[in-house]
Amino acid sequence: MSIEADLLERASGRCELCSATTDLAPYDVTPNQGPSLDTHVLLCATCRDHITRPATLDNKHWYGLNESIWSEHNAVKVLAWRVLKGLGDNSWAQDLLGQMYLDDELQSWAEAGLSRESDEAKPQVVDSNGTVLHDGDTVTLIKDLDVKGANFTAKRGTTVKNIVLTDDPKYIEGRVNGTRIVLVAAYLKKA
Ligand SMILES: [Zn+2]
Protein backbone atom coordinates (compact mmCIF):
# COMPACT_ATOMS: atom_id res chain seq x y z
CA MET A 1 0.00 0.00 0.00
CA SER A 2 1.10 3.53 -0.55
CA ILE A 3 1.88 5.67 2.44
CA GLU A 4 -1.14 7.79 1.64
CA ALA A 5 -3.46 4.78 1.77
CA ASP A 6 -1.85 3.59 5.00
CA LEU A 7 -2.24 7.01 6.56
CA LEU A 8 -5.85 7.33 5.45
CA GLU A 9 -6.57 4.06 7.15
CA ARG A 10 -4.69 4.95 10.32
CA ALA A 11 -6.39 8.32 10.53
CA SER A 12 -9.84 7.06 9.52
CA GLY A 13 -9.89 9.57 6.67
CA ARG A 14 -9.47 12.61 8.89
CA CYS A 15 -6.78 15.23 9.26
CA GLU A 16 -4.71 14.10 12.23
CA LEU A 17 -4.47 17.59 13.65
CA CYS A 18 -7.90 19.11 13.09
CA SER A 19 -10.14 16.22 11.96
CA ALA A 20 -11.07 17.90 8.69
CA THR A 21 -11.90 15.45 5.91
CA THR A 22 -11.08 17.53 2.85
CA ASP A 23 -7.97 17.58 0.67
CA LEU A 24 -5.92 15.22 2.80
CA ALA A 25 -2.30 14.46 2.03
CA PRO A 26 0.70 13.01 3.85
CA TYR A 27 3.02 15.49 5.52
CA ASP A 28 6.60 14.44 6.21
CA VAL A 29 7.47 15.34 9.80
CA THR A 30 11.14 14.52 9.30
CA PRO A 31 12.12 14.99 5.69
CA ASN A 32 14.96 12.94 4.18
CA GLN A 33 14.14 9.79 6.09
CA GLY A 34 12.19 8.13 3.34
CA PRO A 35 8.55 7.16 3.24
CA SER A 36 7.91 5.75 6.69
CA LEU A 37 4.50 5.76 8.28
CA ASP A 38 6.17 6.60 11.60
CA THR A 39 7.32 9.97 10.35
CA HIS A 40 4.24 11.04 8.40
CA VAL A 41 1.02 12.68 9.46
CA LEU A 42 -2.14 12.97 7.40
CA LEU A 43 -3.03 16.64 7.09
CA CYS A 44 -5.76 18.67 5.45
CA ALA A 45 -4.87 21.56 3.14
CA THR A 46 -5.49 24.17 5.84
CA CYS A 47 -3.13 22.53 8.32
CA ARG A 48 -0.46 22.04 5.65
CA ASP A 49 -0.80 25.64 4.65
CA HIS A 50 -0.58 26.89 8.23
CA ILE A 51 2.46 24.76 8.94
CA THR A 52 4.45 25.65 5.86
CA ARG A 53 3.64 29.35 6.20
CA PRO A 54 3.62 30.11 9.94
CA ALA A 55 2.77 33.75 9.24
CA THR A 56 -0.77 32.61 8.51
CA LEU A 57 -1.18 30.84 11.84
CA ASP A 58 -4.70 31.27 13.08
CA ASN A 59 -5.17 30.21 16.70
CA LYS A 60 -8.76 29.18 16.23
CA HIS A 61 -7.83 26.63 13.64
CA TRP A 62 -5.75 24.78 16.18
CA TYR A 63 -8.24 24.20 18.98
CA GLY A 64 -8.43 20.53 17.92
CA LEU A 65 -4.84 20.11 19.06
CA ASN A 66 -6.08 19.44 22.58
CA GLU A 67 -6.84 15.97 21.21
CA SER A 68 -3.85 15.57 18.89
CA ILE A 69 -1.38 16.04 21.74
CA TRP A 70 -2.63 12.72 23.16
CA SER A 71 -2.24 10.88 19.86
CA GLU A 72 -0.72 7.40 20.02
CA HIS A 73 1.36 8.31 16.96
CA ASN A 74 4.63 10.03 17.69
CA ALA A 75 4.68 11.99 14.45
CA VAL A 76 1.32 13.54 15.31
CA LYS A 77 2.50 14.52 18.79
CA VAL A 78 5.74 15.97 17.46
CA LEU A 79 3.90 18.03 14.87
CA ALA A 80 1.31 19.21 17.40
CA TRP A 81 4.13 20.30 19.69
CA ARG A 82 5.79 22.29 16.90
CA VAL A 83 2.54 24.00 15.98
CA LEU A 84 1.91 24.96 19.61
CA LYS A 85 5.46 26.29 19.89
CA GLY A 86 4.81 28.31 16.76
CA LEU A 87 1.85 29.97 18.46
CA GLY A 88 4.30 31.61 20.82
CA ASP A 89 3.07 33.31 23.97
CA ASN A 90 -0.57 32.47 23.39
CA SER A 91 -1.73 31.27 26.83
CA TRP A 92 -4.01 28.57 25.45
CA ALA A 93 -1.08 27.10 23.49
CA GLN A 94 1.19 27.36 26.53
CA ASP A 95 -1.38 25.45 28.59
CA LEU A 96 -1.47 22.60 26.10
CA LEU A 97 2.32 22.51 25.87
CA GLY A 98 2.39 22.23 29.65
CA GLN A 99 0.11 19.20 29.47
CA MET A 100 2.22 17.43 26.85
CA TYR A 101 4.78 14.85 27.69
CA LEU A 102 7.52 14.02 25.19
CA ASP A 103 10.36 11.72 26.15
CA ASP A 104 13.91 12.87 25.38
CA GLU A 105 13.97 11.28 21.97
CA LEU A 106 10.69 12.84 20.87
CA GLN A 107 11.66 16.16 22.37
CA SER A 108 14.83 16.38 20.29
CA TRP A 109 12.96 15.25 17.20
CA ALA A 110 10.38 17.97 17.77
CA GLU A 111 12.99 20.67 18.42
CA ALA A 112 15.15 19.69 15.45
CA GLY A 113 12.27 20.31 13.10
CA LEU A 114 11.36 23.53 14.81
CA SER A 115 14.55 25.38 14.01
CA ARG A 116 14.69 24.03 10.48
CA GLU A 117 11.11 24.99 9.70
CA SER A 118 11.35 28.47 11.11
CA ASP A 119 14.57 29.06 9.17
CA GLU A 120 12.82 28.05 6.01
CA ALA A 121 9.79 30.11 6.74
CA LYS A 122 11.74 33.28 7.40
CA PRO A 123 14.60 33.75 5.00
CA GLN A 124 16.93 36.35 6.38
CA VAL A 125 16.92 39.80 4.90
CA VAL A 126 20.41 41.23 4.57
CA ASP A 127 21.72 44.64 3.59
CA SER A 128 24.55 45.41 1.19
CA ASN A 129 27.10 44.28 3.78
CA GLY A 130 25.34 41.05 4.60
CA THR A 131 24.07 42.43 7.93
CA VAL A 132 20.73 40.92 8.90
CA LEU A 133 17.86 43.42 8.88
CA HIS A 134 14.85 43.31 11.19
CA ASP A 135 11.55 45.13 11.46
CA GLY A 136 12.09 48.54 13.04
CA ASP A 137 15.72 48.90 11.95
CA THR A 138 17.12 52.16 10.57
CA VAL A 139 18.95 51.98 7.26
CA THR A 140 20.59 54.40 4.85
CA LEU A 141 20.54 54.26 1.06
CA ILE A 142 23.87 53.52 -0.59
CA LYS A 143 22.78 54.83 -3.99
CA ASP A 144 20.28 57.27 -5.49
CA LEU A 145 16.97 55.60 -6.19
CA ASP A 146 14.26 56.82 -8.51
CA VAL A 147 10.96 56.28 -6.76
CA LYS A 148 8.50 55.07 -9.34
CA GLY A 149 5.13 56.75 -9.21
CA ALA A 150 6.21 59.28 -6.58
CA ASN A 151 8.26 61.53 -8.81
CA PHE A 152 11.29 62.03 -6.64
CA THR A 153 14.72 60.57 -6.19
CA ALA A 154 15.63 59.12 -2.82
CA LYS A 155 19.20 60.35 -2.46
CA ARG A 156 22.12 58.24 -1.45
CA GLY A 157 22.65 58.68 2.29
CA THR A 158 18.94 59.13 2.99
CA THR A 159 18.01 57.61 6.35
CA VAL A 160 14.98 55.35 6.47
CA LYS A 161 13.71 54.64 9.97
CA ASN A 162 11.49 51.88 11.23
CA ILE A 163 11.67 49.62 8.20
CA VAL A 164 9.23 46.74 7.72
CA LEU A 165 10.27 43.44 6.19
CA THR A 166 8.21 42.05 3.33
CA ASP A 167 7.43 38.48 2.24
CA ASP A 168 10.31 38.72 -0.20
CA PRO A 169 13.77 38.80 1.41
CA LYS A 170 15.05 41.00 -1.42
CA TYR A 171 12.85 43.94 -0.42
CA ILE A 172 11.86 45.95 2.62
CA GLU A 173 9.35 48.74 3.05
CA GLY A 174 10.09 52.13 4.47
CA ARG A 175 9.01 55.74 4.43
CA VAL A 176 10.96 58.26 2.35
CA ASN A 177 9.72 61.86 2.05
CA GLY A 178 6.54 60.74 3.78
CA THR A 179 5.84 58.14 1.10
CA ARG A 180 5.79 54.48 1.87
CA ILE A 181 7.98 52.73 -0.69
CA VAL A 182 9.55 49.38 -1.34
CA LEU A 183 13.34 49.37 -1.23
CA VAL A 184 15.84 46.80 -2.46
CA ALA A 185 17.68 45.45 0.57
CA ALA A 186 20.92 45.17 -1.39
CA TYR A 187 20.93 49.00 -1.84
CA LEU A 188 20.72 49.64 1.90
CA LYS A 189 23.13 49.75 4.78
CA LYS A 190 22.07 49.23 8.34
CA ALA A 191 22.62 52.47 10.30
ZN1 LIG B 1 -6.26 19.90 9.42
mmCIF file with all atom_site columns, C-alpha atoms in Angstrom, residues 14-174:
data_model
loop_
_atom_site.group_PDB
_atom_site.id
_atom_site.type_symbol
_atom_site.label_atom_id
_atom_site.label_alt_id
_atom_site.label_comp_id
_atom_site.label_asym_id
_atom_site.label_entity_id
_atom_site.label_seq_id
_atom_site.pdbx_PDB_ins_code
_atom_site.Cartn_x
_atom_site.Cartn_y
_atom_site.Cartn_z
_atom_site.occupancy
_atom_site.B_iso_or_equiv
_atom_site.pdbx_formal_charge
_atom_site.auth_seq_id
_atom_site.auth_comp_id
_atom_site.auth_asym_id
_atom_site.auth_atom_id
_atom_site.pdbx_PDB_model_num
ATOM 1   C CA . ARG A 1 14  ? -9.469  12.614 8.888  1.00 0.00 ? 14  ARG A CA 1
ATOM 2   C CA . CYS A 1 15  ? -6.779  15.233 9.265  1.00 0.00 ? 15  CYS A CA 1
ATOM 3   C CA . GLU A 1 16  ? -4.709  14.101 12.234 1.00 0.00 ? 16  GLU A CA 1
ATOM 4   C CA . LEU A 1 17  ? -4.469  17.592 13.654 1.00 0.00 ? 17  LEU A CA 1
ATOM 5   C CA . CYS A 1 18  ? -7.895  19.113 13.087 1.00 0.00 ? 18  CYS A CA 1
ATOM 6   C CA . SER A 1 19  ? -10.142 16.221 11.965 1.00 0.00 ? 19  SER A CA 1
ATOM 7   C CA . ALA A 1 20  ? -11.067 17.898 8.688  1.00 0.00 ? 20  ALA A CA 1
ATOM 8   C CA . THR A 1 21  ? -11.902 15.452 5.911  1.00 0.00 ? 21  THR A CA 1
ATOM 9   C CA . THR A 1 22  ? -11.078 17.534 2.847  1.00 0.00 ? 22  THR A CA 1
ATOM 10  C CA . ASP A 1 23  ? -7.972  17.583 0.673  1.00 0.00 ? 23  ASP A CA 1
ATOM 11  C CA . LEU A 1 24  ? -5.918  15.217 2.804  1.00 0.00 ? 24  LEU A CA 1
ATOM 12  C CA . ALA A 1 25  ? -2.298  14.457 2.027  1.00 0.00 ? 25  ALA A CA 1
ATOM 13  C CA . PRO A 1 26  ? 0.704   13.014 3.846  1.00 0.00 ? 26  PRO A CA 1
ATOM 14  C CA . TYR A 1 27  ? 3.017   15.492 5.524  1.00 0.00 ? 27  TYR A CA 1
ATOM 15  C CA . ASP A 1 28  ? 6.598   14.443 6.214  1.00 0.00 ? 28  ASP A CA 1
ATOM 16  C CA . VAL A 1 29  ? 7.471   15.341 9.801  1.00 0.00 ? 29  VAL A CA 1
ATOM 17  C CA . THR A 1 30  ? 11.140  14.516 9.305  1.00 0.00 ? 30  THR A CA 1
ATOM 18  C CA . PRO A 1 31  ? 12.117  14.989 5.687  1.00 0.00 ? 31  PRO A CA 1
ATOM 19  C CA . ASN A 1 32  ? 14.961  12.940 4.183  1.00 0.00 ? 32  ASN A CA 1
ATOM 20  C CA . GLN A 1 33  ? 14.138  9.788  6.086  1.00 0.00 ? 33  GLN A CA 1
ATOM 21  C CA . GLY A 1 34  ? 12.190  8.126  3.340  1.00 0.00 ? 34  GLY A CA 1
ATOM 22  C CA . PRO A 1 35  ? 8.550   7.161  3.241  1.00 0.00 ? 35  PRO A CA 1
ATOM 23  C CA . SER A 1 36  ? 7.910   5.748  6.686  1.00 0.00 ? 36  SER A CA 1
ATOM 24  C CA . LEU A 1 37  ? 4.500   5.756  8.283  1.00 0.00 ? 37  LEU A CA 1
ATOM 25  C CA . ASP A 1 38  ? 6.170   6.597  11.597 1.00 0.00 ? 38  ASP A CA 1
ATOM 26  C CA . THR A 1 39  ? 7.316   9.971  10.347 1.00 0.00 ? 39  THR A CA 1
ATOM 27  C CA . HIS A 1 40  ? 4.245   11.037 8.400  1.00 0.00 ? 40  HIS A CA 1
ATOM 28  C CA . VAL A 1 41  ? 1.024   12.679 9.456  1.00 0.00 ? 41  VAL A CA 1
ATOM 29  C CA . LEU A 1 42  ? -2.135  12.972 7.397  1.00 0.00 ? 42  LEU A CA 1
ATOM 30  C CA . LEU A 1 43  ? -3.031  16.639 7.086  1.00 0.00 ? 43  LEU A CA 1
ATOM 31  C CA . CYS A 1 44  ? -5.761  18.671 5.450  1.00 0.00 ? 44  CYS A CA 1
ATOM 32  C CA . ALA A 1 45  ? -4.868  21.558 3.139  1.00 0.00 ? 45  ALA A CA 1
ATOM 33  C CA . THR A 1 46  ? -5.489  24.168 5.839  1.00 0.00 ? 46  THR A CA 1
ATOM 34  C CA . CYS A 1 47  ? -3.132  22.527 8.320  1.00 0.00 ? 47  CYS A CA 1
ATOM 35  C CA . ARG A 1 48  ? -0.463  22.038 5.645  1.00 0.00 ? 48  ARG A CA 1
ATOM 36  C CA . ASP A 1 49  ? -0.798  25.640 4.648  1.00 0.00 ? 49  ASP A CA 1
ATOM 37  C CA . HIS A 1 50  ? -0.578  26.889 8.227  1.00 0.00 ? 50  HIS A CA 1
ATOM 38  C CA . ILE A 1 51  ? 2.460   24.757 8.939  1.00 0.00 ? 51  ILE A CA 1
ATOM 39  C CA . THR A 1 52  ? 4.450   25.648 5.860  1.00 0.00 ? 52  THR A CA 1
ATOM 40  C CA . ARG A 1 53  ? 3.643   29.345 6.204  1.00 0.00 ? 53  ARG A CA 1
ATOM 41  C CA . PRO A 1 54  ? 3.617   30.115 9.942  1.00 0.00 ? 54  PRO A CA 1
ATOM 42  C CA . ALA A 1 55  ? 2.765   33.749 9.239  1.00 0.00 ? 55  ALA A CA 1
ATOM 43  C CA . THR A 1 56  ? -0.766  32.614 8.507  1.00 0.00 ? 56  THR A CA 1
ATOM 44  C CA . LEU A 1 57  ? -1.183  30.841 11.842 1.00 0.00 ? 57  LEU A CA 1
ATOM 45  C CA . ASP A 1 58  ? -4.704  31.270 13.083 1.00 0.00 ? 58  ASP A CA 1
ATOM 46  C CA . ASN A 1 59  ? -5.167  30.206 16.705 1.00 0.00 ? 59  ASN A CA 1
ATOM 47  C CA . LYS A 1 60  ? -8.764  29.180 16.234 1.00 0.00 ? 60  LYS A CA 1
ATOM 48  C CA . HIS A 1 61  ? -7.826  26.631 13.638 1.00 0.00 ? 61  HIS A CA 1
ATOM 49  C CA . TRP A 1 62  ? -5.750  24.777 16.182 1.00 0.00 ? 62  TRP A CA 1
ATOM 50  C CA . TYR A 1 63  ? -8.236  24.202 18.977 1.00 0.00 ? 63  TYR A CA 1
ATOM 51  C CA . GLY A 1 64  ? -8.430  20.532 17.920 1.00 0.00 ? 64  GLY A CA 1
ATOM 52  C CA . LEU A 1 65  ? -4.843  20.108 19.058 1.00 0.00 ? 65  LEU A CA 1
ATOM 53  C CA . ASN A 1 66  ? -6.079  19.443 22.580 1.00 0.00 ? 66  ASN A CA 1
ATOM 54  C CA . GLU A 1 67  ? -6.841  15.972 21.215 1.00 0.00 ? 67  GLU A CA 1
ATOM 55  C CA . SER A 1 68  ? -3.852  15.574 18.890 1.00 0.00 ? 68  SER A CA 1
ATOM 56  C CA . ILE A 1 69  ? -1.383  16.036 21.739 1.00 0.00 ? 69  ILE A CA 1
ATOM 57  C CA . TRP A 1 70  ? -2.626  12.722 23.164 1.00 0.00 ? 70  TRP A CA 1
ATOM 58  C CA . SER A 1 71  ? -2.239  10.876 19.862 1.00 0.00 ? 71  SER A CA 1
ATOM 59  C CA . GLU A 1 72  ? -0.723  7.401  20.024 1.00 0.00 ? 72  GLU A CA 1
ATOM 60  C CA . HIS A 1 73  ? 1.359   8.314  16.964 1.00 0.00 ? 73  HIS A CA 1
ATOM 61  C CA . ASN A 1 74  ? 4.634   10.026 17.685 1.00 0.00 ? 74  ASN A CA 1
ATOM 62  C CA . ALA A 1 75  ? 4.681   11.985 14.445 1.00 0.00 ? 75  ALA A CA 1
ATOM 63  C CA . VAL A 1 76  ? 1.322   13.541 15.312 1.00 0.00 ? 76  VAL A CA 1
ATOM 64  C CA . LYS A 1 77  ? 2.504   14.515 18.792 1.00 0.00 ? 77  LYS A CA 1
ATOM 65  C CA . VAL A 1 78  ? 5.738   15.966 17.461 1.00 0.00 ? 78  VAL A CA 1
ATOM 66  C CA . LEU A 1 79  ? 3.903   18.026 14.873 1.00 0.00 ? 79  LEU A CA 1
ATOM 67  C CA . ALA A 1 80  ? 1.312   19.212 17.402 1.00 0.00 ? 80  ALA A CA 1
ATOM 68  C CA . TRP A 1 81  ? 4.131   20.300 19.693 1.00 0.00 ? 81  TRP A CA 1
ATOM 69  C CA . ARG A 1 82  ? 5.788   22.288 16.898 1.00 0.00 ? 82  ARG A CA 1
ATOM 70  C CA . VAL A 1 83  ? 2.542   23.998 15.980 1.00 0.00 ? 83  VAL A CA 1
ATOM 71  C CA . LEU A 1 84  ? 1.913   24.958 19.614 1.00 0.00 ? 84  LEU A CA 1
ATOM 72  C CA . LYS A 1 85  ? 5.456   26.293 19.887 1.00 0.00 ? 85  LYS A CA 1
ATOM 73  C CA . GLY A 1 86  ? 4.810   28.310 16.759 1.00 0.00 ? 86  GLY A CA 1
ATOM 74  C CA . LEU A 1 87  ? 1.847   29.966 18.459 1.00 0.00 ? 87  LEU A CA 1
ATOM 75  C CA . GLY A 1 88  ? 4.305   31.610 20.821 1.00 0.00 ? 88  GLY A CA 1
ATOM 76  C CA . ASP A 1 89  ? 3.069   33.308 23.968 1.00 0.00 ? 89  ASP A CA 1
ATOM 77  C CA . ASN A 1 90  ? -0.574  32.466 23.387 1.00 0.00 ? 90  ASN A CA 1
ATOM 78  C CA . SER A 1 91  ? -1.729  31.270 26.827 1.00 0.00 ? 91  SER A CA 1
ATOM 79  C CA . TRP A 1 92  ? -4.014  28.573 25.449 1.00 0.00 ? 92  TRP A CA 1
ATOM 80  C CA . ALA A 1 93  ? -1.078  27.101 23.489 1.00 0.00 ? 93  ALA A CA 1
ATOM 81  C CA . GLN A 1 94  ? 1.188   27.361 26.526 1.00 0.00 ? 94  GLN A CA 1
ATOM 82  C CA . ASP A 1 95  ? -1.378  25.445 28.594 1.00 0.00 ? 95  ASP A CA 1
ATOM 83  C CA . LEU A 1 96  ? -1.469  22.601 26.104 1.00 0.00 ? 96  LEU A CA 1
ATOM 84  C CA . LEU A 1 97  ? 2.320   22.508 25.871 1.00 0.00 ? 97  LEU A CA 1
ATOM 85  C CA . GLY A 1 98  ? 2.389   22.232 29.646 1.00 0.00 ? 98  GLY A CA 1
ATOM 86  C CA . GLN A 1 99  ? 0.114   19.203 29.467 1.00 0.00 ? 99  GLN A CA 1
ATOM 87  C CA . MET A 1 100 ? 2.219   17.427 26.855 1.00 0.00 ? 100 MET A CA 1
ATOM 88  C CA . TYR A 1 101 ? 4.778   14.855 27.695 1.00 0.00 ? 101 TYR A CA 1
ATOM 89  C CA . LEU A 1 102 ? 7.519   14.022 25.189 1.00 0.00 ? 102 LEU A CA 1
ATOM 90  C CA . ASP A 1 103 ? 10.356  11.720 26.148 1.00 0.00 ? 103 ASP A CA 1
ATOM 91  C CA . ASP A 1 104 ? 13.907  12.867 25.383 1.00 0.00 ? 104 ASP A CA 1
ATOM 92  C CA . GLU A 1 105 ? 13.972  11.276 21.965 1.00 0.00 ? 105 GLU A CA 1
ATOM 93  C CA . LEU A 1 106 ? 10.687  12.835 20.866 1.00 0.00 ? 106 LEU A CA 1
ATOM 94  C CA . GLN A 1 107 ? 11.665  16.158 22.367 1.00 0.00 ? 107 GLN A CA 1
ATOM 95  C CA . SER A 1 108 ? 14.835  16.382 20.294 1.00 0.00 ? 108 SER A CA 1
ATOM 96  C CA . TRP A 1 109 ? 12.958  15.249 17.196 1.00 0.00 ? 109 TRP A CA 1
ATOM 97  C CA . ALA A 1 110 ? 10.385  17.973 17.768 1.00 0.00 ? 110 ALA A CA 1
ATOM 98  C CA . GLU A 1 111 ? 12.991  20.665 18.423 1.00 0.00 ? 111 GLU A CA 1
ATOM 99  C CA . ALA A 1 112 ? 15.151  19.685 15.447 1.00 0.00 ? 112 ALA A CA 1
ATOM 100 C CA . GLY A 1 113 ? 12.266  20.310 13.095 1.00 0.00 ? 113 GLY A CA 1
ATOM 101 C CA . LEU A 1 114 ? 11.363  23.526 14.813 1.00 0.00 ? 114 LEU A CA 1
ATOM 102 C CA . SER A 1 115 ? 14.547  25.380 14.007 1.00 0.00 ? 115 SER A CA 1
ATOM 103 C CA . ARG A 1 116 ? 14.693  24.029 10.482 1.00 0.00 ? 116 ARG A CA 1
ATOM 104 C CA . GLU A 1 117 ? 11.112  24.986 9.703  1.00 0.00 ? 117 GLU A CA 1
ATOM 105 C CA . SER A 1 118 ? 11.352  28.468 11.112 1.00 0.00 ? 118 SER A CA 1
ATOM 106 C CA . ASP A 1 119 ? 14.572  29.056 9.170  1.00 0.00 ? 119 ASP A CA 1
ATOM 107 C CA . GLU A 1 120 ? 12.818  28.049 6.006  1.00 0.00 ? 120 GLU A CA 1
ATOM 108 C CA . ALA A 1 121 ? 9.788   30.106 6.741  1.00 0.00 ? 121 ALA A CA 1
ATOM 109 C CA . LYS A 1 122 ? 11.735  33.277 7.399  1.00 0.00 ? 122 LYS A CA 1
ATOM 110 C CA . PRO A 1 123 ? 14.600  33.751 5.002  1.00 0.00 ? 123 PRO A CA 1
ATOM 111 C CA . GLN A 1 124 ? 16.927  36.350 6.379  1.00 0.00 ? 124 GLN A CA 1
ATOM 112 C CA . VAL A 1 125 ? 16.923  39.797 4.897  1.00 0.00 ? 125 VAL A CA 1
ATOM 113 C CA . VAL A 1 126 ? 20.414  41.225 4.570  1.00 0.00 ? 126 VAL A CA 1
ATOM 114 C CA . ASP A 1 127 ? 21.716  44.640 3.591  1.00 0.00 ? 127 ASP A CA 1
ATOM 115 C CA . SER A 1 128 ? 24.546  45.408 1.186  1.00 0.00 ? 128 SER A CA 1
ATOM 116 C CA . ASN A 1 129 ? 27.100  44.282 3.779  1.00 0.00 ? 129 ASN A CA 1
ATOM 117 C CA . GLY A 1 130 ? 25.338  41.052 4.601  1.00 0.00 ? 130 GLY A CA 1
ATOM 118 C CA . THR A 1 131 ? 24.073  42.434 7.934  1.00 0.00 ? 131 THR A CA 1
ATOM 119 C CA . VAL A 1 132 ? 20.734  40.917 8.899  1.00 0.00 ? 132 VAL A CA 1
ATOM 120 C CA . LEU A 1 133 ? 17.861  43.418 8.884  1.00 0.00 ? 133 LEU A CA 1
ATOM 121 C CA . HIS A 1 134 ? 14.850  43.312 11.192 1.00 0.00 ? 134 HIS A CA 1
ATOM 122 C CA . ASP A 1 135 ? 11.549  45.132 11.461 1.00 0.00 ? 135 ASP A CA 1
ATOM 123 C CA . GLY A 1 136 ? 12.094  48.537 13.035 1.00 0.00 ? 136 GLY A CA 1
ATOM 124 C CA . ASP A 1 137 ? 15.722  48.904 11.953 1.00 0.00 ? 137 ASP A CA 1
ATOM 125 C CA . THR A 1 138 ? 17.117  52.158 10.568 1.00 0.00 ? 138 THR A CA 1
ATOM 126 C CA . VAL A 1 139 ? 18.946  51.978 7.257  1.00 0.00 ? 139 VAL A CA 1
ATOM 127 C CA . THR A 1 140 ? 20.595  54.401 4.852  1.00 0.00 ? 140 THR A CA 1
ATOM 128 C CA . LEU A 1 141 ? 20.539  54.259 1.062  1.00 0.00 ? 141 LEU A CA 1
ATOM 129 C CA . ILE A 1 142 ? 23.871  53.522 -0.588 1.00 0.00 ? 142 ILE A CA 1
ATOM 130 C CA . LYS A 1 143 ? 22.779  54.829 -3.990 1.00 0.00 ? 143 LYS A CA 1
ATOM 131 C CA . ASP A 1 144 ? 20.283  57.270 -5.489 1.00 0.00 ? 144 ASP A CA 1
ATOM 132 C CA . LEU A 1 145 ? 16.973  55.600 -6.192 1.00 0.00 ? 145 LEU A CA 1
ATOM 133 C CA . ASP A 1 146 ? 14.256  56.815 -8.508 1.00 0.00 ? 146 ASP A CA 1
ATOM 134 C CA . VAL A 1 147 ? 10.965  56.282 -6.763 1.00 0.00 ? 147 VAL A CA 1
ATOM 135 C CA . LYS A 1 148 ? 8.499   55.073 -9.342 1.00 0.00 ? 148 LYS A CA 1
ATOM 136 C CA . GLY A 1 149 ? 5.130   56.753 -9.206 1.00 0.00 ? 149 GLY A CA 1
ATOM 137 C CA . ALA A 1 150 ? 6.208   59.281 -6.579 1.00 0.00 ? 150 ALA A CA 1
ATOM 138 C CA . ASN A 1 151 ? 8.259   61.535 -8.808 1.00 0.00 ? 151 ASN A CA 1
ATOM 139 C CA . PHE A 1 152 ? 11.292  62.033 -6.641 1.00 0.00 ? 152 PHE A CA 1
ATOM 140 C CA . THR A 1 153 ? 14.717  60.566 -6.189 1.00 0.00 ? 153 THR A CA 1
ATOM 141 C CA . ALA A 1 154 ? 15.633  59.124 -2.822 1.00 0.00 ? 154 ALA A CA 1
ATOM 142 C CA . LYS A 1 155 ? 19.199  60.345 -2.462 1.00 0.00 ? 155 LYS A CA 1
ATOM 143 C CA . ARG A 1 156 ? 22.120  58.245 -1.452 1.00 0.00 ? 156 ARG A CA 1
ATOM 144 C CA . GLY A 1 157 ? 22.647  58.684 2.290  1.00 0.00 ? 157 GLY A CA 1
ATOM 145 C CA . THR A 1 158 ? 18.938  59.131 2.992  1.00 0.00 ? 158 THR A CA 1
ATOM 146 C CA . THR A 1 159 ? 18.014  57.606 6.349  1.00 0.00 ? 159 THR A CA 1
ATOM 147 C CA . VAL A 1 160 ? 14.975  55.348 6.472  1.00 0.00 ? 160 VAL A CA 1
ATOM 148 C CA . LYS A 1 161 ? 13.708  54.636 9.965  1.00 0.00 ? 161 LYS A CA 1
ATOM 149 C CA . ASN A 1 162 ? 11.495  51.879 11.230 1.00 0.00 ? 162 ASN A CA 1
ATOM 150 C CA . ILE A 1 163 ? 11.670  49.616 8.201  1.00 0.00 ? 163 ILE A CA 1
ATOM 151 C CA . VAL A 1 164 ? 9.225   46.742 7.718  1.00 0.00 ? 164 VAL A CA 1
ATOM 152 C CA . LEU A 1 165 ? 10.266  43.439 6.187  1.00 0.00 ? 165 LEU A CA 1
ATOM 153 C CA . THR A 1 166 ? 8.207   42.047 3.328  1.00 0.00 ? 166 THR A CA 1
ATOM 154 C CA . ASP A 1 167 ? 7.427   38.483 2.243  1.00 0.00 ? 167 ASP A CA 1
ATOM 155 C CA . ASP A 1 168 ? 10.312  38.720 -0.196 1.00 0.00 ? 168 ASP A CA 1
ATOM 156 C CA . PRO A 1 169 ? 13.766  38.805 1.415  1.00 0.00 ? 169 PRO A CA 1
ATOM 157 C CA . LYS A 1 170 ? 15.054  40.996 -1.419 1.00 0.00 ? 170 LYS A CA 1
ATOM 158 C CA . TYR A 1 171 ? 12.849  43.938 -0.422 1.00 0.00 ? 171 TYR A CA 1
ATOM 159 C CA . ILE A 1 172 ? 11.858  45.950 2.620  1.00 0.00 ? 172 ILE A CA 1
ATOM 160 C CA . GLU A 1 173 ? 9.349   48.742 3.050  1.00 0.00 ? 173 GLU A CA 1
ATOM 161 C CA . GLY A 1 174 ? 10.091  52.129 4.474  1.00 0.00 ? 174 GLY A CA 1
#
